[in-house]
Coordinates of C-alpha atoms and ligand atoms in Angstrom, one line a residue:
M1367 CA 0.1 -0.2 -0.1
R1368 CA 1.1 3.0 -0.6
V1369 CA 1.7 5.3 2.6
K1370 CA 1.9 8.9 3.1
L1371 CA 3.5 9.6 6.7
L1372 CA 4.8 13.5 8.0
G1373 CA 5.6 14.0 4.1
E1374 CA 7.1 11.3 3.2
C1375 CA 6.1 8.6 0.4
L1376 CA 6.3 5.5 1.8
I1377 CA 5.4 2.0 1.0
A1378 CA 4.3 -0.9 3.4
F1379 CA 4.2 -4.3 2.9
R1380 CA 4.1 -7.4 4.7
D1381 CA 6.5 -9.9 3.3
T1382 CA 5.8 -13.8 3.0
K1383 CA 7.0 -14.6 6.5
G1384 CA 4.4 -11.9 7.8
G1385 CA 7.1 -9.4 8.5
L1386 CA 6.2 -5.9 8.2
G1387 CA 8.1 -3.4 6.3
L1388 CA 7.7 0.2 5.3
I1389 CA 10.3 1.6 3.1
E1390 CA 10.7 4.6 1.1
E1391 CA 8.7 4.4 -2.1
F1392 CA 10.6 4.8 -5.0
C1393 CA 13.3 2.2 -6.4
A1394 CA 16.6 3.1 -6.3
H1395 CA 18.0 2.5 -9.2
R1396 CA 15.7 4.8 -11.5
G1397 CA 12.7 5.9 -9.3
V1398 CA 9.9 3.6 -10.0
S1399 CA 7.2 3.6 -7.2
L1400 CA 7.3 0.1 -6.0
W1401 CA 3.7 0.4 -5.0
F1402 CA 3.9 -1.6 -8.7
G1403 CA 5.9 -4.5 -6.9
R1404 CA 5.7 -7.6 -6.8
N1405 CA 5.7 -9.1 -3.7
E1406 CA 7.6 -12.3 -3.5
E1407 CA 9.4 -14.4 -0.9
N1408 CA 10.2 -12.5 1.4
G1409 CA 10.7 -8.8 -0.6
I1410 CA 9.3 -6.7 -2.8
R1411 CA 10.6 -6.5 -6.2
C1412 CA 10.7 -3.5 -8.4
P1413 CA 8.4 -4.4 -11.9
Y1414 CA 11.1 -2.0 -14.0
H1415 CA 14.2 -4.2 -13.7
G1416 CA 13.6 -6.2 -11.1
W1417 CA 15.6 -5.1 -8.3
K1418 CA 14.5 -6.7 -4.7
Y1419 CA 14.4 -5.2 -1.5
D1420 CA 13.8 -6.7 2.2
V1421 CA 11.5 -5.2 4.9
T1422 CA 14.7 -3.5 5.9
G1423 CA 14.9 -1.5 2.7
Q1424 CA 18.0 -3.5 1.7
C1425 CA 18.5 -4.4 -1.4
V1426 CA 18.6 -8.2 -1.8
D1427 CA 18.4 -8.8 -5.1
L1428 CA 20.2 -7.1 -8.3
P1429 CA 19.6 -8.8 -11.3
S1430 CA 21.9 -7.0 -13.9
E1431 CA 25.1 -6.7 -11.6
P1432 CA 27.0 -9.6 -10.6
E1433 CA 27.4 -10.2 -6.8
E1434 CA 31.0 -9.8 -6.1
S1435 CA 31.2 -6.2 -7.8
G1436 CA 29.7 -5.4 -4.7
V1437 CA 26.9 -3.0 -5.3
R1438 CA 23.9 -4.6 -4.6
K1439 CA 25.1 -4.4 -0.7
G1440 CA 25.3 -0.9 -1.2
I1441 CA 21.8 -0.3 -2.0
R1442 CA 19.4 0.5 1.3
L1443 CA 15.9 2.5 0.7
K1444 CA 15.2 4.3 3.6
S1445 CA 12.7 2.1 6.2
Y1446 CA 11.2 2.4 9.3
P1447 CA 10.3 -0.1 12.5
A1448 CA 6.3 -0.9 12.2
I1449 CA 4.4 -2.9 14.8
E1450 CA 1.0 -3.5 14.7
C1451 CA -1.0 -3.0 18.0
A1452 CA -4.5 -3.1 18.8
G1453 CA -5.6 -3.9 15.4
V1454 CA -3.4 -0.4 13.9
I1455 CA -0.2 -0.6 12.6
W1456 CA 2.3 1.8 14.5
A1457 CA 5.4 3.3 12.6
Y1458 CA 7.9 5.5 14.4
L1459 CA 10.1 7.7 11.9
G1460 CA 12.0 9.2 14.5
P1461 CA 16.3 8.7 15.4
A1462 CA 16.8 4.9 15.7
D1463 CA 18.4 5.9 19.0
K1464 CA 15.4 7.3 20.4
K1465 CA 12.6 5.3 19.7
P1466 CA 10.1 4.6 22.5
E1467 CA 8.2 1.8 23.8
E1468 CA 5.0 0.1 22.6
P1469 CA 2.1 2.5 22.6
A1470 CA 0.5 2.2 26.0
Y1471 CA -3.0 4.2 25.6
E1472 CA -6.0 2.6 27.2
W1473 CA -7.5 1.5 23.8
T1474 CA -4.5 -0.2 23.0
R1475 CA -4.7 -2.8 26.4
V1476 CA -8.3 -3.4 26.6
P1477 CA -9.2 -7.1 24.8
P1478 CA -9.8 -6.8 21.2
A1479 CA -13.7 -7.2 21.7
H1480 CA -14.0 -4.1 24.2
R1481 CA -12.6 -1.5 21.5
Y1482 CA -13.5 -0.4 17.6
V1483 CA -11.3 1.6 15.6
S1484 CA -11.9 3.2 12.2
K1485 CA -9.7 5.4 10.0
R1486 CA -10.8 8.2 7.6
L1487 CA -9.2 10.6 5.4
Q1488 CA -9.4 14.5 6.8
E1489 CA -8.4 17.5 4.3
S1490 CA -7.1 19.3 6.9
N1491 CA -3.9 20.0 8.9
Y1492 CA -3.6 17.4 11.8
L1493 CA -4.1 20.6 14.3
Q1494 CA -6.9 21.7 13.3
A1495 CA -8.7 18.9 13.5
M1496 CA -7.5 17.9 16.9
E1497 CA -8.2 21.2 17.9
G1498 CA -12.0 20.9 17.3
A1499 CA -11.2 17.6 19.9
L1500 CA -10.0 19.5 22.6
D1501 CA -12.9 21.8 22.2
S1502 CA -16.0 20.7 23.8
I1503 CA -17.8 24.0 23.7
H1504 CA -18.9 23.1 20.1
S1505 CA -21.1 20.0 21.0
G1506 CA -23.7 22.6 22.7
F1507 CA -23.5 23.8 18.8
L1508 CA -22.4 22.3 16.0
H1509 CA -23.5 18.9 17.1
R1510 CA -26.7 20.5 19.2
H1511 CA -29.6 18.1 17.3
S1512 CA -27.3 15.2 16.6
V1513 CA -25.8 13.5 19.7
A1514 CA -28.8 12.8 21.9
D1515 CA -30.5 10.6 19.2
D1516 CA -27.2 8.5 18.2
P1517 CA -26.8 5.4 19.4
L1518 CA -23.2 5.2 20.4
L1519 CA -23.2 8.6 22.4
K1520 CA -26.4 8.9 23.6
R1521 CA -26.2 10.0 26.6
D1522 CA -27.5 9.0 30.2
P1523 CA -30.1 11.1 31.2
S1524 CA -29.0 12.3 34.0
S1525 CA -25.4 13.7 32.3
L1526 CA -28.0 15.2 29.8
A1527 CA -29.6 17.5 32.3
M1528 CA -26.3 18.5 33.9
L1529 CA -24.8 19.4 30.6
L1530 CA -28.1 21.1 29.5
A1531 CA -28.3 22.8 33.0
D1532 CA -25.6 25.0 32.9
R1533 CA -24.9 26.6 29.3
H1534 CA -22.0 28.5 30.7
P1535 CA -19.4 26.0 31.9
K1536 CA -15.9 27.1 32.8
I1537 CA -13.1 25.9 31.1
V1538 CA -10.1 24.8 33.3
P1539 CA -7.1 23.5 31.5
T1540 CA -4.5 21.3 33.1
V1541 CA -0.7 20.5 32.4
S1542 CA -0.5 16.6 32.9
P1543 CA 2.6 14.7 32.3
A1544 CA 1.7 13.7 28.4
G1545 CA 0.0 16.8 27.6
L1546 CA -3.0 18.2 28.7
Y1547 CA -6.2 17.5 30.6
V1548 CA -9.1 20.1 29.6
A1549 CA -11.8 20.1 32.4
T1550 CA -15.2 21.8 31.4
R1551 CA -16.9 22.8 34.8
R1552 CA -20.5 23.0 35.1
D1553 CA -23.1 24.0 38.2
V1554 CA -25.2 21.1 39.8
G1555 CA -27.2 22.8 42.5
T1556 CA -25.7 25.2 44.4
D1557 CA -23.1 22.6 46.2
R1558 CA -21.8 20.4 43.3
Y1559 CA -19.9 20.4 39.9
Y1560 CA -20.2 18.2 36.9
W1561 CA -16.8 17.6 35.8
R1562 CA -16.4 16.7 32.0
V1563 CA -12.0 15.9 31.7
T1564 CA -10.7 15.5 27.8
Q1565 CA -7.0 14.3 27.7
W1566 CA -4.6 15.6 25.1
L1567 CA -2.0 13.3 25.3
M1568 CA 1.1 14.5 23.2
P1569 CA 1.3 14.8 20.4
C1570 CA -2.0 13.9 18.7
F1571 CA -4.3 11.8 20.9
S1572 CA -7.5 13.0 22.3
F1573 CA -9.9 11.2 24.5
F1574 CA -13.1 12.0 25.9
P1575 CA -15.6 10.8 29.0
P1576 CA -18.5 8.8 28.7
Y1577 CA -21.9 9.8 29.2
G1578 CA -22.6 7.0 31.8
D1579 CA -22.3 3.4 30.7
N1580 CA -21.5 4.1 27.3
P1581 CA -18.2 4.0 25.4
Y1582 CA -15.4 6.0 26.2
G1583 CA -14.0 8.1 22.8
G1584 CA -11.0 9.4 21.4
H1585 CA -9.0 10.0 17.9
A1586 CA -5.9 10.3 16.9
F1587 CA -4.5 12.7 14.1
V1588 CA -1.9 11.6 12.0
P1589 CA -0.4 13.9 9.6
I1590 CA -0.2 12.8 6.3
D1591 CA 1.4 16.0 4.8
D1592 CA 0.3 19.8 6.0
G1593 CA -3.0 19.9 4.4
R1594 CA -4.3 16.3 5.5
C1595 CA -4.2 13.6 8.5
W1596 CA -5.7 10.3 9.1
T1597 CA -8.4 10.8 11.8
F1598 CA -8.5 7.4 13.8
S1599 CA -11.4 7.3 15.9
I1600 CA -11.6 4.7 18.4
D1601 CA -14.4 3.4 20.9
Y1602 CA -13.8 1.8 23.7
H1603 CA -14.2 0.4 27.5
P1604 CA -12.3 -0.3 29.7
G1605 CA -14.7 -2.3 31.9
R1606 CA -16.5 -4.5 29.3
A1607 CA -16.7 -5.5 25.7
L1608 CA -18.7 -3.3 23.5
T1609 CA -22.4 -4.7 22.9
G1610 CA -23.9 -5.7 19.3
A1611 CA -25.4 -2.4 18.9
E1612 CA -22.5 -0.1 19.9
R1613 CA -20.1 -2.0 17.0
E1614 CA -23.1 -2.1 14.5
A1615 CA -23.2 1.4 15.3
A1616 CA -19.8 2.2 14.9
H1617 CA -19.3 0.0 11.8
S1618 CA -22.3 1.7 10.2
G1619 CA -20.2 5.1 10.4
R1620 CA -22.5 6.5 13.1
G1621 CA -21.3 8.3 16.3
I1622 CA -17.9 9.6 16.4
H1623 CA -17.4 7.2 12.7
V1624 CA -18.5 8.3 9.6
P1625 CA -19.7 6.3 6.2
L1626 CA -16.6 5.8 4.0
I1627 CA -16.8 5.3 0.4
E1628 CA -16.5 1.2 0.0
G1629 CA -13.1 -0.1 -0.1
S1630 CA -11.5 3.4 0.6
F1631 CA -11.1 5.6 3.9
I1632 CA -12.6 8.9 2.1
P1633 CA -16.1 9.8 3.5
V1634 CA -18.7 9.4 1.4
A1635 CA -19.9 13.1 2.6
N1636 CA -16.7 15.1 1.7
K1637 CA -16.1 18.8 0.1
R1638 CA -16.4 17.7 -3.2
N1639 CA -20.1 17.3 -2.5
D1640 CA -20.7 19.7 0.1
Y1641 CA -20.8 16.9 2.4
L1642 CA -24.3 16.0 1.1
I1643 CA -25.8 19.3 3.4
D1644 CA -29.7 19.4 3.6
R1645 CA -31.0 22.6 4.4
A1646 CA -34.6 21.3 4.8
A1647 CA -32.8 19.4 8.0
Q1648 CA -31.0 22.4 9.0
K1649 CA -34.3 24.3 8.8
A1650 CA -36.1 22.0 10.8
K1651 CA -34.0 21.6 13.5
K1652 CA -32.7 18.1 13.0
T1653 CA -29.0 19.0 12.5
F1654 CA -27.7 22.5 13.3
S1655 CA -25.5 22.5 10.7
G1656 CA -27.4 20.7 7.8
V1657 CA -24.7 18.3 7.6
L1658 CA -25.9 14.4 8.9
G1659 CA -23.6 12.7 12.1
V1660 CA -21.0 13.9 14.5
G1661 CA -18.1 13.0 12.7
V1662 CA -19.0 14.4 9.1
Q1663 CA -20.2 17.5 11.0
D1664 CA -16.6 17.7 12.4
A1665 CA -14.7 17.1 9.4
A1666 CA -17.0 19.3 7.3
I1667 CA -16.7 22.9 9.6
Q1668 CA -13.0 22.1 10.3
E1669 CA -11.9 21.6 6.5
S1670 CA -14.2 24.7 5.9
M1671 CA -11.3 26.3 7.4
G1672 CA -9.3 25.7 4.6
T1673 CA -6.4 23.4 4.8
I1674 CA -4.5 25.2 6.9
Q1675 CA -6.6 28.1 9.0
D1676 CA -5.0 31.9 9.1
R1677 CA -4.5 32.0 12.7
T1678 CA -3.3 35.5 12.1
R1679 CA -7.1 36.4 11.5
E1680 CA -8.8 34.6 14.7
H1681 CA -10.1 36.5 17.7
L1682 CA -9.4 33.7 20.5
V1683 CA -12.0 33.9 23.4
S1684 CA -11.9 32.8 26.7
S1685 CA -13.6 29.6 26.3
D1686 CA -10.8 28.9 23.8
N1687 CA -8.4 28.6 26.7
G1688 CA -7.9 25.2 26.0
I1689 CA -6.5 25.7 22.3
V1690 CA -4.3 28.5 23.6
K1691 CA -2.4 26.4 25.7
T1692 CA -2.5 23.4 23.6
R1693 CA -0.8 25.7 21.0
R1694 CA 1.5 26.9 23.6
L1695 CA 2.5 23.3 25.0
L1696 CA 3.1 22.1 21.0
M1697 CA 5.4 25.1 20.1
D1698 CA 7.4 24.6 23.8
A1699 CA 7.8 21.2 23.3
A1700 CA 8.8 21.8 19.4
S1701 CA 11.7 23.7 20.7
A1702 CA 12.8 21.7 23.5
V1703 CA 13.1 18.6 20.4
A1704 CA 15.2 20.9 18.6
R1705 CA 17.1 21.8 20.9
G1706 CA 18.0 18.0 21.7
D1707 CA 15.4 16.8 24.6
A1708 CA 13.0 14.1 24.3
P1709 CA 9.5 14.8 22.9
P1710 CA 7.0 14.7 25.6
G1711 CA 4.0 12.0 25.7
L1712 CA 6.2 8.9 25.2
A1713 CA 6.1 7.3 28.8
P1714 CA 3.7 4.4 29.3
A1715 CA 2.2 5.8 32.3
A1716 CA 1.4 9.1 31.4
Q1717 CA -0.5 7.6 28.0
G1718 CA -2.4 5.5 30.6
A1719 CA -4.3 8.5 31.2
R1720 CA -8.0 8.0 31.1
A1721 CA -11.2 11.1 30.4
V1722 CA -13.4 10.8 32.9
S1723 CA -16.5 12.5 34.3
M1724 CA -17.8 13.2 37.8
V1725 CA -19.9 15.0 40.0
V1726 CA -18.6 15.8 43.2
P1727 CA -18.8 18.5 45.8
R1728 CA -17.2 21.8 44.7
Q1729 CA -14.8 22.2 47.5
M1730 CA -12.9 19.0 46.1
S1731 CA -9.9 19.9 43.8
L1732 CA -9.9 19.5 40.3
P1733 CA -6.5 17.3 40.5
D1734 CA -8.4 15.3 43.1
A1735 CA -11.1 15.0 41.6
V1736 CA -9.3 13.9 38.2
A1737 CA -7.1 11.0 40.6
M1738 CA -10.1 9.6 42.2
A1739 CA -12.5 9.0 38.9
Q1740 CA -9.4 8.0 37.1
K1741 CA -9.0 5.3 40.1
D1742 CA -12.7 4.1 40.2
P1743 CA -15.0 5.5 37.4
A1744 CA -17.8 3.9 37.9
K1745 CA -18.8 5.3 41.4
T1746 CA -18.7 9.1 40.1
V1747 CA -19.8 9.2 36.3
S1748 CA -23.3 9.7 37.3
A1749 CA -24.2 10.8 40.9
A1750 CA -26.2 13.7 39.9
Ligands
FES90 S1 13.9 1.2 -11.4 FE1 13.5 -0.2 -10.2 S2 14.7 -2.0 -10.9 FE2 15.1 -0.1 -12.5
FE2_91 FE1 -17.2 17.5 17.5

């Protein structure tokens, strides 16, 4: 398969022994795309003149040169290590001596029956997509008429009542070991708070808390190039298998997932067909934006900002403080890496952070409430 990551054109293949290869796309001889290659006997053979490469990118056969010449040995395509984890192939594109441990996000550690993962193309810069995931205020507008009746995001009545009761939540971004958690605080009566805590795990993962016993959700935004990213969408539950109905809803593109054009990762509703906007549905308040489905709504709105939004023209306000903090942390991290420091977000313990929601007495501090809910979310998710 062709795979473009961080602007690099690569070929991913599985050799005949099952090994994963992620090597540069173009043959070292005269640049033919190895996408046309023959995948045979533990290597991929260029169809033009038959040079063959193994999963490490090493040329293992160069038919037109005598082996004694040593030319073959000196030919090696760039390659990256890849592993399979939680049904997803993960690649590491950094310096070999800084390779991190395997991913330890909670959804990667639960049994396969507890999770569902989908992938779609998003035609915007990854950061624009990720900022949408960290901006919980937009749910009350963009997704207003869609979330409550979605089978996968079906809210339990007590959460819904609390969400509706306070329409001016306070946003509290707090730096965490792997990034940031963005807590949204709503009043419950006069003595309690309903907190919803979204986790941002650097550099490109976001997880949001469940409503009652519905699945937890998350996204990974993986840059293809500056103007496009892969959006991976994840439903999982730490404590139980997903139900048949939840799995079916995800599979059919509901909830945070989107319906895809058969055999591709391209959404059926995309910018070339105006996301199948339905003005009558918008007028009738069936959808807020005229676009159907939470995932498609996010994609449509974020792509509409241009592939890279012109941030010199925006007007950030107090409810954007999570976004401001995210950008600052990212710029600090980029500077630190440029100075030679390790990138943040790689420690397995930090990656395990869970998005939580809880109702607690007002006097309980946010860090205490988060720590308590992470230990035992079942006791605190729905105490209204
Ligand atoms: S271009 Fe690949 S073998 Fe010649
Ligand atoms: Fe959204």
